[in-house]
């Protein structure tokens, strides 16, 4: 297990401080004091020894026990000196020298004790004998000898010794053989004293000559020197300990400030995390239409936590987003934050991640610093990314004319989380919109199924009625004769009935989603025929004015359906004017050099004809405008709400779009834009040109009917896709599971029931969760939007598949897939900081 550096440093620091503390209190000083004190006691013992030796010499010391005790004390003191004063080789040698002198002294003292004891015995006997012989005839000689001996005890010089020898010799000459033994004893003791007294004094001189004082002084000087050095070292250690203590205090203050800064950073990070969590909850609880307002609110909240002056979220791509927030007086500079991503890329030299510029003023001089100052940046934090569709995402926070308060250990590392929160909210908004779109498509499909069921139910009866009208008209025409006026009226009745019969057939085809028969149609003839019907069907108070369209305005379409479009628009205009007013019907050619979005649909580039119906009625408000093309929506009590919805479906199937301009009290203008044919283009090819085409994307098609699969493959190939057909569910699922990257979209046909088709779609979604699925269903009544989303279905068309429906559905799904990839960026992020 790896030990952190701080854990290893602490024991070392404790050991260092302990060593410095011990050295600072000078533990050797006591030892030096003990050694010097012991040396003093040694000197005292030695002096006491000398005193007792001299006392013994003069006879005042009657026994030698003090000498023995003092010698033992000297040896004990010497042992203690060895323990305390033998610090190094030099002091050890000095102690050894003292020990040698003690040994010498002990030897001399022992010799002294022997001689001195004999001396005092002889001297005592010599004195008593001299007293005894003082009254004899040898008295003068004995007195002289005693006097000389007394002098010798005081002065053991050679002269005094010769004097004693001479007096003893005189005494010996004067003594005769008859003298008693006392004289002989006196002479013997005298001659012994003549030898012992000089010898004892020489021994004392030898004792005094032992070099004890220089050895002790040398050892004392050594101890004093080392004691002084120890004190100096201790003083230095105390200063060093003081300096280290100050350094530690400074380090503790520094670490305390660092800890406080980190605590503040953690507190700010926790506050920022709490703010992001609150923002996420608000995004979850918000309605899809409120997501944009919540993003603005989120920017304000995060800017308040971070303490910046400006905040923004910019997303370029298929669906650009731009949300800005700033404090009062901190407006955005021109071109900012649109250029945030480019500037971040220049500063960081990376594709995406976190950029942190704490202080712009400290940046090295150059173009980047000038660019930051030009937009008013004092400090900057930004997180960028690039989605799979090439869209660029940036979330930035600006500090104006001051450093940035964001820290690397605080809020900076949470910026990618904040960006993901906003991106996921947008993805959720997109998903909710997709869900609403699917719900709308399902409602539309259900209404169309209702319409198809209703029309199928009345078709036979209505056709019988129309057949009777046509038959009676033909009989009357045969029997009428040559009345041209009545013949014209009957012809109009017959043509109107035939048109009604065709209309019923088209309603059946519209409800059942059958392929329509398209042919080239001249817009001028189409409007002229519609005008002939309108002139006899419009109320008398409605005036119809027609501007003749250009003769080369030709579209590909089904005559009955396009005729129905014009009739429905004009009748709706008459009803909006309450059967009194003026209706203008005109058609104009337009060449579009780029795609254009209308109020209800989009147009590609190319030539189009615009058929416009303008009325002078009461107009419509925004609420009514948003719903006029919904099936069964009407503002009239006697209306059925199918007229304009039918118009929209017919125009959409013809590859066109509708534009509505209206305001309350200002009338309405409904424009039908249809793509024009150029030259003698075959009807089927012309219709195919008006549809959004693919670019070689691979589409999996699965159905149970082999003939239907082959027909659908041909249709998708004509639309610009590369189809791959399967006739069993297991084969399709296995293909998706083995190579999901092979396909770009999936089309699931009818498998006997809606449940079986949904189960197959769910299995395909599990095998390839990233691929969009288009469901072709016969009946949509029993399917809900949540069920479609759970099965991964992106769009719903009717079965059997027709080009007019499958082409825009696949185009929308593939476009939405790219947008979803942009909503969940896949580029890995990394935090980086700009060095200053």
Tab-separated table of N, CA, C and O in Angstrom, residues 462-463 466 494-507:
chain	number	residue	atom	x	y	z
A	462	UNK	N	-74.523	6.395	-51.826
A	462	UNK	CA	-74.321	7.675	-52.504
A	462	UNK	C	-74.065	7.470	-53.989
A	462	UNK	O	-74.562	8.215	-54.842
A	463	UNK	N	-73.326	6.417	-54.316
A	463	UNK	CA	-73.086	6.139	-55.738
A	463	UNK	C	-74.378	5.725	-56.440
A	463	UNK	O	-74.587	6.039	-57.625
A	466	UNK	N	-76.135	8.962	-57.136
A	466	UNK	CA	-75.499	9.660	-58.253
A	466	UNK	C	-75.732	8.919	-59.567
A	466	UNK	O	-75.907	9.546	-60.629
A	494	UNK	N	-75.117	16.575	-65.460
A	494	UNK	CA	-74.461	15.282	-65.609
A	494	UNK	C	-72.985	15.374	-65.233
A	494	UNK	O	-72.453	14.494	-64.536
A	495	UNK	N	-72.295	16.448	-65.672
A	495	UNK	CA	-70.874	16.566	-65.332
A	495	UNK	C	-70.672	16.733	-63.822
A	495	UNK	O	-69.737	16.185	-63.237
A	496	UNK	N	-71.577	17.518	-63.185
A	496	UNK	CA	-71.454	17.680	-61.732
A	496	UNK	C	-71.664	16.361	-61.007
A	496	UNK	O	-70.974	16.031	-60.032
A	497	UNK	N	-72.618	15.559	-61.488
A	497	UNK	CA	-72.854	14.257	-60.872
A	497	UNK	C	-71.660	13.345	-61.074
A	497	UNK	O	-71.263	12.587	-60.167
A	498	UNK	N	-71.100	13.395	-62.310
A	498	UNK	CA	-69.908	12.566	-62.540
A	498	UNK	C	-68.740	13.008	-61.664
A	498	UNK	O	-67.984	12.183	-61.126
A	499	UNK	N	-68.630	14.334	-61.497
A	499	UNK	CA	-67.564	14.836	-60.622
A	499	UNK	C	-67.806	14.408	-59.177
A	499	UNK	O	-66.862	14.052	-58.459
A	500	UNK	N	-69.066	14.406	-58.757
A	500	UNK	CA	-69.389	13.958	-57.398
A	500	UNK	C	-69.065	12.483	-57.235
A	500	UNK	O	-68.566	12.053	-56.180
A	501	UNK	N	-69.356	11.699	-58.288
A	501	UNK	CA	-69.023	10.273	-58.205
A	501	UNK	C	-67.515	10.080	-58.123
A	501	UNK	O	-67.014	9.253	-57.333
A	502	UNK	N	-66.798	10.863	-58.927
A	502	UNK	CA	-65.331	10.771	-58.834
A	502	UNK	C	-64.832	11.193	-57.451
A	502	UNK	O	-63.881	10.624	-56.910
A	503	UNK	N	-65.520	12.208	-56.903
A	503	UNK	CA	-65.120	12.676	-55.572
A	503	UNK	C	-65.339	11.596	-54.515
A	503	UNK	O	-64.508	11.397	-53.620
A	504	UNK	N	-66.452	10.863	-54.621
A	504	UNK	CA	-66.688	9.767	-53.684
A	504	UNK	C	-65.599	8.716	-53.818
A	504	UNK	O	-65.084	8.183	-52.823
A	505	UNK	N	-65.250	8.408	-55.064
A	505	UNK	CA	-64.179	7.430	-55.266
A	505	UNK	C	-62.866	7.912	-54.653
A	505	UNK	O	-62.111	7.137	-54.051
A	506	UNK	N	-62.606	9.236	-54.786
A	506	UNK	CA	-61.380	9.770	-54.216
A	506	UNK	C	-61.417	9.792	-52.691
A	506	UNK	O	-60.382	9.607	-52.033
A	507	UNK	N	-62.601	10.013	-52.136
A	507	UNK	CA	-62.723	9.952	-50.672
A	507	UNK	C	-62.416	8.541	-50.191
A	507	UNK	O	-61.726	8.329	-49.193
